Coordinates of C-alpha atoms in Angstrom, one line a residue:
Chain A
M647 CA -2.2 -24.7 -23.1
I648 CA -4.6 -27.2 -21.5
L649 CA -3.2 -29.8 -19.2
A650 CA -4.9 -33.0 -18.1
A651 CA -6.6 -32.2 -14.9
A652 CA -7.4 -34.3 -11.9
R653 CA -10.9 -33.0 -11.4
S654 CA -14.2 -34.6 -10.3
D655 CA -17.1 -35.0 -12.7
K656 CA -18.9 -32.1 -11.1
E657 CA -15.9 -29.9 -11.5
R658 CA -15.7 -30.8 -15.1
A659 CA -19.4 -30.3 -15.6
A660 CA -19.1 -26.8 -14.5
F661 CA -17.2 -25.9 -17.6
V662 CA -20.0 -27.0 -19.9
C663 CA -23.0 -25.6 -18.0
S664 CA -25.1 -23.2 -19.9
P665 CA -24.7 -19.5 -19.2
A666 CA -28.4 -19.6 -18.1
D667 CA -27.4 -21.5 -14.9
G668 CA -24.0 -19.9 -14.6
P669 CA -22.7 -16.4 -14.3
Q670 CA -22.8 -14.1 -17.3
L671 CA -19.1 -13.8 -18.0
R672 CA -19.2 -10.4 -19.7
F673 CA -15.5 -9.9 -19.0
G674 CA -14.7 -13.0 -20.9
D675 CA -16.4 -16.2 -22.0
M676 CA -16.2 -19.6 -20.5
H677 CA -12.6 -20.5 -20.5
P678 CA -11.0 -23.9 -20.7
P679 CA -9.5 -24.8 -17.3
L680 CA -6.2 -23.0 -16.7
P681 CA -3.6 -25.2 -15.1
T682 CA -3.4 -25.3 -11.3
V683 CA -0.3 -25.0 -9.2
T684 CA 0.2 -28.8 -9.0
E685 CA -0.6 -29.3 -12.7
L686 CA 1.9 -26.6 -13.8
R687 CA 4.6 -27.9 -11.4
D688 CA 4.2 -31.5 -12.8
A689 CA 4.1 -30.3 -16.4
I690 CA 7.3 -28.3 -15.9
S691 CA 9.1 -31.0 -13.9
H692 CA 8.3 -33.6 -16.6
K693 CA 9.4 -31.1 -19.3
R694 CA 6.0 -30.9 -21.0
M695 CA 6.3 -27.2 -20.6
S696 CA 9.2 -25.0 -19.5
A697 CA 9.2 -22.7 -16.6
V698 CA 10.1 -19.8 -19.0
E699 CA 7.0 -20.6 -21.1
A700 CA 4.8 -20.6 -18.0
T701 CA 6.3 -17.4 -16.7
R702 CA 5.9 -15.6 -20.1
E703 CA 2.3 -16.7 -20.3
A704 CA 1.6 -15.2 -16.9
L705 CA 3.5 -12.0 -17.7
D706 CA 1.6 -11.7 -21.0
R707 CA -1.7 -12.1 -19.4
A708 CA -0.9 -9.7 -16.6
T709 CA 0.2 -7.1 -19.2
A710 CA -3.0 -7.6 -21.2
I711 CA -5.4 -7.5 -18.3
N712 CA -3.8 -4.9 -16.0
P713 CA -5.0 -1.8 -17.9
R714 CA -8.6 -2.9 -17.3
L715 CA -8.4 -4.3 -13.7
N716 CA -5.4 -2.5 -12.1
I717 CA -4.2 -5.7 -10.4
F718 CA -0.5 -5.2 -10.4
L719 CA 1.5 -2.3 -9.1
E720 CA 4.7 -3.7 -10.5
L721 CA 5.8 -6.6 -12.7
F722 CA 9.3 -8.0 -12.7
P723 CA 9.7 -9.5 -16.2
D724 CA 13.5 -9.7 -16.3
R725 CA 13.9 -11.1 -12.8
A726 CA 11.0 -13.5 -13.3
I727 CA 12.4 -14.9 -16.6
E728 CA 15.8 -15.2 -14.9
Q729 CA 14.3 -17.2 -12.0
A730 CA 12.4 -19.4 -14.5
R731 CA 15.6 -20.1 -16.5
A732 CA 17.3 -21.2 -13.3
V733 CA 14.4 -23.7 -12.7
D734 CA 14.7 -25.0 -16.3
R735 CA 18.4 -25.3 -16.0
A736 CA 18.0 -27.3 -12.8
I737 CA 15.5 -29.7 -14.4
A738 CA 17.7 -30.1 -17.5
G739 CA 20.6 -31.0 -15.2
G740 CA 18.5 -33.7 -13.5
Q741 CA 18.0 -31.8 -10.3
P742 CA 14.7 -31.6 -8.5
A743 CA 12.7 -28.4 -9.4
G744 CA 11.2 -27.9 -6.0
P745 CA 7.6 -28.3 -4.9
L746 CA 6.7 -25.1 -6.7
G747 CA 9.3 -25.4 -9.4
G748 CA 8.6 -22.9 -12.2
V749 CA 5.1 -21.9 -10.9
P750 CA 4.4 -18.2 -11.4
I751 CA 3.2 -16.5 -8.3
A752 CA 2.2 -12.9 -7.3
L753 CA 2.7 -11.2 -3.9
K754 CA 0.6 -8.6 -2.1
D755 CA 2.6 -5.4 -2.0
N756 CA 3.0 -5.3 1.7
M757 CA 5.5 -8.1 1.6
C758 CA 9.1 -7.0 1.4
L759 CA 11.2 -8.3 -1.5
G760 CA 14.7 -6.9 -1.9
S761 CA 18.3 -7.0 -1.0
P762 CA 20.8 -4.6 0.6
A763 CA 21.7 -3.4 -2.9
L764 CA 18.1 -2.0 -3.2
D765 CA 18.0 -3.4 -6.7
Y766 CA 14.6 -5.2 -6.5
G767 CA 11.2 -3.7 -7.1
K768 CA 9.3 -1.5 -4.7
T769 CA 7.2 -2.4 -1.6
T770 CA 4.6 0.3 -1.6
C771 CA 1.9 -1.1 0.7
G772 CA -0.5 0.7 -1.6
S773 CA 0.6 4.0 0.0
K774 CA 2.1 7.3 -1.1
I775 CA 4.3 7.3 1.9
L776 CA 6.1 4.2 0.6
A777 CA 5.6 5.0 -3.1
E778 CA 9.4 4.9 -3.7
Y779 CA 10.4 2.4 -1.0
R780 CA 12.8 -0.4 -1.9
S781 CA 13.2 -3.0 0.8
P782 CA 16.7 -4.0 1.9
Y783 CA 15.6 -7.5 2.6
T784 CA 13.0 -10.2 1.6
C785 CA 10.2 -11.5 3.8
T786 CA 10.4 -15.1 4.9
A787 CA 7.2 -16.1 3.1
A788 CA 8.5 -15.0 -0.3
A789 CA 11.9 -16.5 0.4
R790 CA 10.3 -19.8 1.1
L791 CA 8.4 -19.7 -2.1
M792 CA 11.5 -18.9 -4.1
E793 CA 13.5 -21.7 -2.4
A794 CA 10.7 -24.0 -3.5
G795 CA 11.2 -22.9 -7.1
A796 CA 8.3 -20.5 -7.4
V797 CA 8.8 -17.5 -9.8
I798 CA 7.6 -14.2 -8.4
I799 CA 6.2 -12.2 -11.4
G800 CA 5.0 -9.1 -9.6
K801 CA 3.5 -7.2 -6.7
C802 CA -0.2 -6.7 -6.3
N803 CA -2.4 -3.7 -5.6
M804 CA -4.0 -3.5 -2.1
D805 CA -5.9 -1.3 0.3
E806 CA -3.3 1.1 1.8
F807 CA -1.5 -0.7 4.6
A808 CA -4.1 -3.5 4.3
M809 CA -6.8 -1.2 5.7
G810 CA -10.0 -1.8 3.8
S811 CA -12.4 -4.4 2.6
S812 CA -12.7 -3.3 -1.1
G813 CA -9.4 -2.5 -2.6
E814 CA -10.5 1.1 -3.1
H815 CA -8.2 2.5 -0.4
S816 CA -5.1 2.2 -2.6
A817 CA -3.1 5.3 -3.4
F818 CA -2.7 3.8 -6.8
G819 CA -6.4 3.4 -7.7
P820 CA -8.9 0.6 -7.1
T821 CA -8.5 -2.9 -8.4
R822 CA -11.6 -4.1 -10.3
N823 CA -13.4 -7.4 -9.9
P824 CA -12.8 -9.8 -12.8
W825 CA -16.4 -10.9 -12.6
D826 CA -17.7 -7.4 -13.0
P827 CA -15.2 -4.5 -13.4
E828 CA -17.8 -2.1 -12.0
R829 CA -17.5 -3.9 -8.7
V830 CA -14.9 -4.3 -6.0
P831 CA -12.9 -7.5 -5.7
G832 CA -12.9 -7.2 -1.9
G833 CA -9.9 -6.3 0.2
S834 CA -7.5 -5.6 1.4
S835 CA -5.7 -8.3 -0.7
S836 CA -7.6 -7.0 -3.7
G837 CA -4.9 -7.5 -6.4
S838 CA -3.7 -10.8 -5.2
A839 CA -7.3 -12.2 -5.3
A840 CA -8.0 -10.7 -8.7
A841 CA -4.7 -12.0 -10.2
V842 CA -5.8 -15.6 -9.4
A843 CA -9.5 -15.0 -10.4
A844 CA -8.4 -13.5 -13.7
G845 CA -6.3 -16.5 -14.5
I846 CA -3.0 -14.6 -14.5
V847 CA -1.3 -16.8 -11.9
P848 CA -2.5 -20.0 -10.3
A849 CA -1.5 -18.8 -6.8
S850 CA -0.7 -15.6 -4.9
L851 CA 0.0 -14.4 -1.4
G852 CA -2.3 -12.2 0.6
S853 CA -2.4 -11.1 4.2
D854 CA -5.4 -11.4 6.5
T855 CA -5.9 -9.1 9.5
G856 CA -9.7 -9.2 9.7
G857 CA -10.7 -11.1 6.5
S858 CA -8.4 -9.6 3.9
I859 CA -7.7 -12.9 2.3
R860 CA -11.1 -14.7 2.9
Q861 CA -13.5 -11.9 1.9
P862 CA -11.9 -11.2 -1.5
A863 CA -11.5 -14.9 -2.2
G864 CA -15.3 -15.2 -1.7
L865 CA -16.1 -12.2 -3.9
C866 CA -13.8 -13.5 -6.7
N867 CA -14.8 -17.2 -6.6
I868 CA -11.4 -18.6 -5.6
V869 CA -9.9 -20.3 -2.6
G870 CA -8.3 -18.2 0.1
M871 CA -6.9 -19.3 3.5
K872 CA -5.8 -17.5 6.7
P873 CA -3.8 -20.1 8.6
T874 CA -3.6 -20.2 12.4
Y875 CA -1.9 -17.2 13.9
G876 CA 1.8 -18.1 14.0
R877 CA 1.7 -20.7 11.2
V878 CA 3.4 -18.5 8.6
S879 CA 6.2 -16.1 9.5
R880 CA 5.3 -12.4 9.5
Y881 CA 8.9 -11.4 9.1
G882 CA 9.0 -8.9 6.3
L883 CA 5.3 -8.4 6.2
V884 CA 4.8 -4.7 6.8
A885 CA 3.2 -4.7 10.2
F886 CA -0.4 -3.5 10.5
A887 CA -2.0 -5.1 13.6
S888 CA 0.6 -7.6 14.8
S889 CA -1.6 -9.8 17.0
L890 CA -4.0 -10.3 14.1
D891 CA -1.9 -10.3 10.9
Q892 CA -1.3 -13.6 9.1
I893 CA 0.0 -14.4 5.6
G894 CA -1.9 -16.9 3.5
P895 CA -2.4 -18.2 -0.1
F896 CA -5.0 -17.6 -2.8
T897 CA -5.4 -20.5 -5.2
R898 CA -8.1 -21.9 -7.5
T899 CA -8.3 -25.3 -5.7
V900 CA -8.1 -26.6 -2.2
A901 CA -5.3 -29.0 -3.2
D902 CA -3.2 -26.0 -4.4
C903 CA -3.9 -24.3 -1.1
A904 CA -2.4 -27.3 0.7
A905 CA 0.6 -27.3 -1.7
M906 CA 1.2 -23.6 -0.8
L907 CA 0.9 -24.2 2.9
N908 CA 3.4 -27.0 2.7
V909 CA 5.9 -24.4 1.6
L910 CA 4.8 -21.4 3.6
C911 CA 4.4 -22.9 7.1
G912 CA 7.2 -23.5 9.5
H913 CA 9.0 -21.9 12.3
D914 CA 11.1 -18.7 11.6
P915 CA 13.5 -17.5 14.2
H916 CA 13.0 -14.0 12.8
D917 CA 9.4 -13.9 14.0
S918 CA 9.0 -14.3 17.7
T919 CA 5.3 -15.2 17.3
S920 CA 6.1 -17.9 14.7
A921 CA 4.9 -21.3 16.0
Q922 CA 7.1 -24.3 16.6
R923 CA 5.2 -27.2 15.0
P924 CA 6.3 -30.4 13.4
P925 CA 6.2 -30.3 9.6
E926 CA 3.0 -31.6 8.0
D927 CA 1.8 -32.6 4.6
F928 CA -1.4 -30.6 4.4
G929 CA -2.6 -32.3 1.3
A930 CA -2.2 -35.9 2.5
E931 CA -5.8 -36.5 3.6
L932 CA -7.7 -34.2 1.2
E933 CA -9.8 -37.0 -0.3
R934 CA -10.5 -38.8 2.9
G935 CA -14.1 -37.6 3.1
V936 CA -16.1 -36.2 6.0
E937 CA -18.2 -39.1 7.1
G938 CA -18.7 -39.0 10.9
L939 CA -17.5 -35.4 11.2
T940 CA -19.6 -32.7 12.8
I941 CA -20.0 -29.3 11.1
G942 CA -21.3 -26.5 13.2
V943 CA -23.4 -23.8 11.7
P944 CA -23.4 -20.7 13.9
R945 CA -26.9 -19.3 14.6
Q946 CA -25.4 -15.8 14.0
A947 CA -24.5 -16.8 10.4
K948 CA -28.1 -16.9 9.4
S949 CA -28.5 -13.1 9.7
E950 CA -31.4 -11.4 7.9
A951 CA -28.8 -9.0 6.5
N952 CA -27.4 -11.8 4.3
H953 CA -28.2 -11.6 0.6
P954 CA -30.5 -14.5 -0.3
S955 CA -27.7 -16.0 -2.4
V956 CA -25.5 -16.1 0.7
A957 CA -28.2 -17.7 2.8
G958 CA -28.9 -20.2 0.0
A959 CA -25.2 -21.1 -0.3
V960 CA -25.0 -21.9 3.4
E961 CA -28.1 -24.2 3.2
R962 CA -26.7 -25.9 0.1
A963 CA -23.4 -26.5 1.8
V964 CA -25.1 -28.0 4.8
K965 CA -27.0 -30.4 2.5
V966 CA -23.8 -31.4 0.8
Y967 CA -22.1 -32.3 4.0
E968 CA -25.1 -34.2 5.3
G969 CA -25.2 -36.1 2.0
L970 CA -21.6 -37.1 2.6
G971 CA -22.3 -38.5 6.0
A972 CA -21.3 -35.6 8.2
R973 CA -23.6 -34.2 10.9
A974 CA -24.6 -30.6 10.8
V975 CA -25.5 -28.9 14.1
E976 CA -26.5 -25.4 15.1
V977 CA -24.0 -23.7 17.4
D978 CA -24.0 -20.4 19.2
L979 CA -21.3 -17.8 18.9
P980 CA -23.1 -15.3 21.1
H981 CA -20.4 -12.6 20.9
T982 CA -20.4 -12.4 17.1
P983 CA -22.4 -9.1 17.2
H984 CA -19.6 -7.6 19.3
G985 CA -16.8 -8.8 17.1
I986 CA -16.7 -5.8 14.8
A987 CA -16.7 -3.4 17.7
A988 CA -13.9 -5.1 19.5
Y989 CA -11.9 -5.5 16.3
Y990 CA -12.2 -1.8 15.3
I991 CA -10.7 -0.9 18.7
I992 CA -7.9 -3.5 18.8
N993 CA -7.0 -3.1 15.1
P994 CA -6.6 0.7 15.0
A995 CA -4.8 0.6 18.4
E996 CA -2.1 -1.8 17.0
A997 CA -2.0 0.1 13.7
S998 CA -1.5 3.4 15.3
S999 CA 1.5 2.0 17.2
N1000 CA 3.0 0.1 14.2
L1001 CA 2.6 3.1 11.8
A1002 CA 4.3 5.5 14.2
R1003 CA 7.6 4.3 12.5
F1004 CA 6.7 6.3 9.3
D1005 CA 8.3 9.6 10.3
G1006 CA 9.8 11.0 7.0
I1007 CA 13.3 10.6 8.3
R1008 CA 14.6 7.1 7.8
Y1009 CA 12.7 6.1 4.7
G1010 CA 9.5 6.9 2.9
H1011 CA 7.9 10.2 1.9
R1012 CA 9.4 13.4 3.5
A1013 CA 7.5 16.7 3.3
K1014 CA 9.1 19.9 2.3
L1015 CA 9.2 22.3 5.2
A1016 CA 8.8 26.0 5.3
P1017 CA 11.4 28.2 7.0
R1018 CA 11.2 28.0 10.8
E1019 CA 9.3 24.7 10.7
D1020 CA 10.8 22.0 12.9
L1021 CA 11.0 18.3 13.5
E1022 CA 7.4 18.0 14.8
D1023 CA 6.3 19.7 11.6
L1024 CA 8.3 17.2 9.5
Y1025 CA 6.6 14.3 11.2
S1026 CA 3.1 15.8 11.0
K1027 CA 3.3 17.0 7.4
S1028 CA 5.1 13.9 6.0
R1029 CA 2.4 11.7 7.6
A1030 CA -0.5 13.9 6.5
E1031 CA 0.8 14.0 2.9
G1032 CA 1.8 10.3 2.8
F1033 CA -1.1 8.5 4.4
G1034 CA -4.6 8.3 2.8
R1035 CA -7.8 9.0 4.5
E1036 CA -8.6 5.5 5.8
V1037 CA -5.1 5.1 7.3
Q1038 CA -5.4 8.5 9.0
R1039 CA -8.8 7.6 10.4
R1040 CA -7.4 4.4 11.9
I1041 CA -4.3 6.0 13.3
M1042 CA -6.5 8.7 15.0
L1043 CA -9.0 6.1 16.2
G1044 CA -6.1 4.0 17.6
T1045 CA -4.4 7.0 19.2
H1046 CA -7.7 8.0 20.8
V1047 CA -8.5 4.6 22.3
L1048 CA -5.0 4.2 23.7
S1049 CA -4.8 7.7 25.0
S1050 CA -4.7 8.6 28.7
G1051 CA -8.2 8.4 30.3
Y1052 CA -9.6 6.2 27.5
Y1053 CA -7.3 3.2 27.5
D1054 CA -9.3 1.0 29.9
A1055 CA -12.7 2.1 28.6
Y1056 CA -11.9 1.1 25.1
Y1057 CA -8.8 -0.9 24.7
T1058 CA -8.9 -3.1 27.8
T1059 CA -12.6 -3.6 27.3
A1060 CA -12.0 -4.8 23.7
L1061 CA -9.3 -7.2 24.9
K1062 CA -11.7 -8.7 27.3
V1063 CA -14.3 -9.1 24.6
R1064 CA -11.6 -10.7 22.5
R1065 CA -11.3 -13.5 25.1
K1066 CA -15.1 -13.9 25.2
I1067 CA -15.1 -14.3 21.4
K1068 CA -12.3 -16.9 21.5
G1069 CA -14.3 -18.7 24.3
D1070 CA -17.3 -18.9 21.9
Y1071 CA -15.2 -20.7 19.3
D1072 CA -13.6 -22.9 21.9
A1073 CA -17.0 -24.0 23.3
A1074 CA -18.2 -24.9 19.8
F1075 CA -15.1 -27.1 19.2
E1076 CA -15.4 -28.6 22.7
Q1077 CA -19.0 -29.6 21.8
G1078 CA -17.6 -31.8 19.1
C1079 CA -17.6 -29.6 16.0
H1080 CA -14.7 -30.3 13.7
A1081 CA -15.3 -27.1 11.7
L1082 CA -17.8 -24.2 11.6
L1083 CA -19.5 -23.2 8.4
M1084 CA -20.4 -19.6 7.7
P1085 CA -20.4 -17.1 4.8
S1086 CA -17.3 -15.1 4.0
S1087 CA -19.3 -11.9 3.7
P1088 CA -23.0 -11.0 3.9
T1089 CA -23.4 -10.0 0.3
P1090 CA -21.7 -10.5 -3.1
A1091 CA -19.4 -7.8 -4.4
F1092 CA -20.6 -4.3 -4.1
K1093 CA -20.1 -1.5 -6.6
I1094 CA -17.0 0.7 -6.6
G1095 CA -17.7 3.8 -4.7
E1096 CA -20.8 2.4 -2.9
K1097 CA -19.3 2.4 0.6
M1098 CA -16.3 4.8 0.3
N1099 CA -17.8 7.6 2.3
D1100 CA -19.2 5.5 5.1
P1101 CA -16.4 3.8 6.9
L1102 CA -18.7 2.0 9.3
A1103 CA -20.7 0.4 6.5
M1104 CA -17.3 -0.8 5.1
Y1105 CA -16.3 -2.2 8.5
L1106 CA -19.5 -4.2 8.7
E1107 CA -18.4 -6.1 5.6
D1108 CA -16.1 -8.0 7.9
V1109 CA -18.8 -9.3 10.3
Y1110 CA -18.0 -13.0 9.5
T1111 CA -14.3 -12.8 9.3
V1112 CA -12.9 -10.7 12.2
G1113 CA -13.8 -13.2 14.9
V1114 CA -11.4 -15.7 13.4
N1115 CA -8.5 -13.2 13.6
L1116 CA -9.4 -12.2 17.1
A1117 CA -9.3 -15.9 18.1
G1118 CA -6.2 -16.7 16.0
L1119 CA -7.9 -19.6 14.2
P1120 CA -7.5 -21.0 10.7
G1121 CA -10.2 -20.1 8.2
I1122 CA -10.6 -21.0 4.6
V1123 CA -13.0 -19.6 2.0
I1124 CA -14.0 -21.6 -1.1
P1125 CA -16.4 -20.8 -3.9
G1126 CA -19.9 -21.2 -2.5
G1127 CA -22.2 -20.5 -5.4
F1128 CA -23.6 -17.5 -7.4
G1129 CA -26.2 -14.9 -6.7
T1130 CA -27.9 -12.3 -8.9
V1131 CA -27.4 -8.7 -8.1
D1132 CA -28.8 -6.0 -10.4
G1133 CA -29.2 -8.6 -13.1
R1134 CA -25.6 -9.9 -12.8
E1135 CA -24.5 -13.2 -11.5
L1136 CA -21.8 -12.8 -8.9
P1137 CA -19.9 -15.3 -6.8
V1138 CA -20.4 -15.8 -3.0
G1139 CA -17.9 -17.4 -0.7
M1140 CA -18.3 -20.2 1.9
Q1141 CA -16.1 -20.1 4.9
L1142 CA -14.9 -23.0 7.1
V1143 CA -13.2 -22.3 10.5
G1144 CA -11.3 -24.9 12.4
P1145 CA -9.5 -25.2 15.8
A1146 CA -6.0 -23.8 16.0
F1147 CA -3.4 -25.7 14.0
D1148 CA -6.1 -28.1 12.5
E1149 CA -5.5 -26.9 8.9
S1150 CA -5.1 -30.5 7.6
R1151 CA -8.7 -31.5 8.6
L1152 CA -10.1 -28.1 7.6
L1153 CA -8.6 -28.5 4.1
R1154 CA -10.1 -32.0 3.8
I1155 CA -13.6 -30.7 4.9
A1156 CA -13.2 -27.8 2.4
R1157 CA -12.1 -30.2 -0.4
M1158 CA -15.3 -32.2 0.0
L1159 CA -17.5 -29.2 -0.6
E1160 CA -15.4 -28.2 -3.5
R1161 CA -15.6 -31.7 -5.0
E1162 CA -19.3 -31.9 -4.7
T1163 CA -20.2 -28.4 -5.9
G1164 CA -17.5 -27.6 -8.5
F1165 CA -18.3 -23.8 -8.4
G1166 CA -14.6 -22.9 -8.4
A1167 CA -14.1 -24.4 -11.8
R1168 CA -16.0 -21.4 -13.3
M1169 CA -13.6 -18.6 -14.0
A1170 CA -13.9 -15.0 -15.0
V1171 CA -11.2 -15.0 -17.6
G1172 CA -11.1 -13.5 -21.0
Chain B
M159 CA -17.5 5.2 27.8
P160 CA -16.7 8.8 26.9
D161 CA -18.7 10.8 24.4
A162 CA -17.8 11.0 20.7
L163 CA -15.3 13.5 19.5
P164 CA -15.9 17.3 19.3
P165 CA -13.6 19.3 17.0
D166 CA -11.1 20.1 19.8
A167 CA -10.8 16.5 20.6
V168 CA -10.1 15.7 16.9
R169 CA -7.4 18.3 16.8
K170 CA -5.9 16.9 20.0
V171 CA -5.9 13.3 18.7
A172 CA -4.5 14.5 15.3
R173 CA -1.6 16.2 17.2
L174 CA -1.0 13.0 19.2
S175 CA -1.0 11.1 16.0
R176 CA 1.5 13.5 14.3
L177 CA -1.0 14.2 11.5
A178 CA -1.2 17.8 10.3
L179 CA -4.9 18.1 9.5
A180 CA -6.3 21.0 7.4
E181 CA -9.1 22.8 9.3
E182 CA -11.8 21.6 6.8
Q183 CA -10.8 17.9 7.5
V184 CA -11.6 18.3 11.2
A185 CA -15.4 18.2 11.0
R186 CA -15.4 15.3 8.6
Y187 CA -13.0 13.2 10.6
G188 CA -15.0 14.1 13.7
E189 CA -18.2 12.8 12.2
Q190 CA -16.6 9.6 10.9
L191 CA -14.7 8.8 14.1
S192 CA -17.8 9.6 16.2
A193 CA -19.8 7.1 14.2
V194 CA -17.3 4.4 14.9
L195 CA -16.9 5.3 18.5
G196 CA -20.7 5.4 18.8
Y197 CA -20.9 1.9 17.3
V198 CA -18.3 0.4 19.7
E199 CA -20.4 1.6 22.6
R200 CA -22.3 -1.7 22.3
L201 CA -19.4 -3.4 24.2
R202 CA -20.8 -1.8 27.3
E203 CA -23.8 -4.2 27.2
L204 CA -21.5 -7.1 28.1
D205 CA -20.7 -8.3 31.6
L206 CA -16.9 -8.5 31.6
E207 CA -16.4 -8.8 35.3
G208 CA -13.4 -11.0 36.0
V209 CA -12.5 -11.5 32.3
E210 CA -8.8 -11.5 31.7
P211 CA -7.8 -9.2 28.7
M212 CA -6.4 -11.2 25.8
S213 CA -3.7 -9.4 23.8
N214 CA -2.4 -12.4 21.9
P215 CA -4.6 -15.1 20.3
L216 CA -2.5 -18.0 21.5
D217 CA -1.7 -16.4 24.9
E218 CA 1.9 -16.8 24.0
T219 CA 4.6 -15.2 26.1
N220 CA 7.7 -13.4 24.9
R221 CA 10.5 -15.6 23.8
L222 CA 14.1 -14.6 24.4
D223 CA 16.7 -15.3 21.8
A224 CA 20.3 -16.0 22.6
D225 CA 22.3 -12.8 22.5
T226 CA 24.6 -13.6 19.7
P227 CA 25.6 -11.2 16.9
G228 CA 24.3 -12.0 13.4
G229 CA 24.4 -10.6 9.9
T230 CA 23.0 -7.2 9.4
I231 CA 22.1 -4.7 6.7
P232 CA 25.1 -2.4 5.8
G233 CA 24.9 1.2 7.0
A234 CA 25.3 2.5 3.5
T235 CA 22.0 0.9 2.5
F236 CA 20.2 2.9 5.2
M237 CA 21.9 6.1 4.0
R238 CA 20.5 5.4 0.4
M239 CA 17.1 4.6 1.8
A240 CA 16.8 7.9 3.7
P241 CA 15.1 10.8 2.0
E242 CA 17.9 13.2 3.1
A243 CA 21.2 12.0 4.4
L244 CA 24.7 13.3 4.9
P245 CA 26.5 10.0 5.4
P246 CA 27.1 8.7 7.9
F247 CA 24.3 10.9 9.3
L248 CA 20.6 11.2 8.6
K249 CA 19.5 14.8 8.1
V250 CA 16.8 16.2 10.4
P251 CA 15.4 19.7 10.9
K252 CA 16.0 21.4 14.1
V253 CA 14.7 19.4 17.0
L254 CA 13.7 22.2 19.3
G255 CA 11.2 25.0 18.3
D256 CA 11.8 28.7 18.8
G257 CA 10.7 28.4 22.4
G258 CA 13.4 25.8 23.1
A259 CA 16.7 26.4 24.8

């Protein structure tokens, strides 16, 4: 069904552009605009559509598309329909449906969803070690969505334990990019990004430790946001690198991103790093414009390693902002070249500690032992059988950099560089920048298999995203344009980074670029 | 910073990581870990004299909660989650090897 959409002329125009100046949608043709979160919620609350209808549509699409793209690890049709019925009953009874009433949403499979009865679906983290794991509790982020009336239709594929930038490091096979199934959707929130890009759900949740929401959003032509560290509770998010992890939404529009943040953000006593901030309406000032604001463009974002389409997208965005009355200035983030190095010490260090809990005893995979093998063998064999190669690499890297004699040389050094990186961002904001503009990744989506045997090449994918996690800042990626690779048109993402807890203004700045370019209105849906 | 990992160092770090590596994996992991450890050497270029390490992005300190009992997950749930249990106990293999007392 097509709903009346509040879209700008440029966004509408994107639907009727000729294939010659748009991407070749071989996976599917140009599709009429699918309803957004806010459109669906309004349609359901005004009874133009039922929550059950919306949920059935999402489940049907998921079932049809999943064999080709491997987006979902599990769907919950019965529970989802049951949740949708409850929303419809509430509306019929004259009760408010909630800010996400009846909206179908998907979760990354590192978010616990369950009850002490262990009667919900699995939480696999994309890993063999948790292939049969059923959580006895539900993460705060999912609980908040459900309280707001959202319907959780399923759990999405991901790089194992969120370690990866392509979605290929899943024990359950790679997710494919809806724009070109031969290519990666990005990672680690691969399925969550693809579910929105393929038009299955209007929103999903991902987690971002070094770019795992923003990079796939860019490669899939959707909106993805990592909020400030502490904005969204991490309770029930399977811990990877605790000082870097943050949950955030994927959506098709900036307004939907704000609507999701309104539900997700807030203090949680279950997460000691959750921030105590007054409630905000993140969408209140979206259309206010950017006149008089200053947009910083880091010198380091103009790397020669960028694909021409990525460089072009940055230039185009600068022109858009200048045309709207904002000032664009070049800024220096001198420690950017050291970000990946610091990140790939801190991240494995924290991961090796967090993943020590998987021991084959309390839950998860347990190896069969030979006679005379003991407890140590149980740990080592269960972990070797249960963890994939990338996870094993990171655990060993982390163990090495934390081990006696190496701790200061690696870990303490990386923590000092982390402070320098944060200092770079602070200096740019103190100079008057309201946001920094940079790509989400240096190239459009690469081919499945291209970087699998070269971990370092995969790590360098994260060059524009890891600094934001190290500094704990909010970052949003929106569609930035299209580039041609091997004769195929593929999306590129544009990233905006703001000061800590300045999400409202960051969303407003992102909205203006979205409104003026309209790239996000093009969808890879069949 | 120290040199990259020779095979014995890979075996040692695998043991510390509680990962039972097959012998043929040692060389490959050694190469890959060495590439990453070689790459991070660039941190040595920086002058970090007097810089305070930053372990939390917001420099937050630990917060103490009131020590009051709350709801919890029933023990029976944990028994059902365990790969091998003999309620109310979890089953583990012998803790000490043959050399133990």
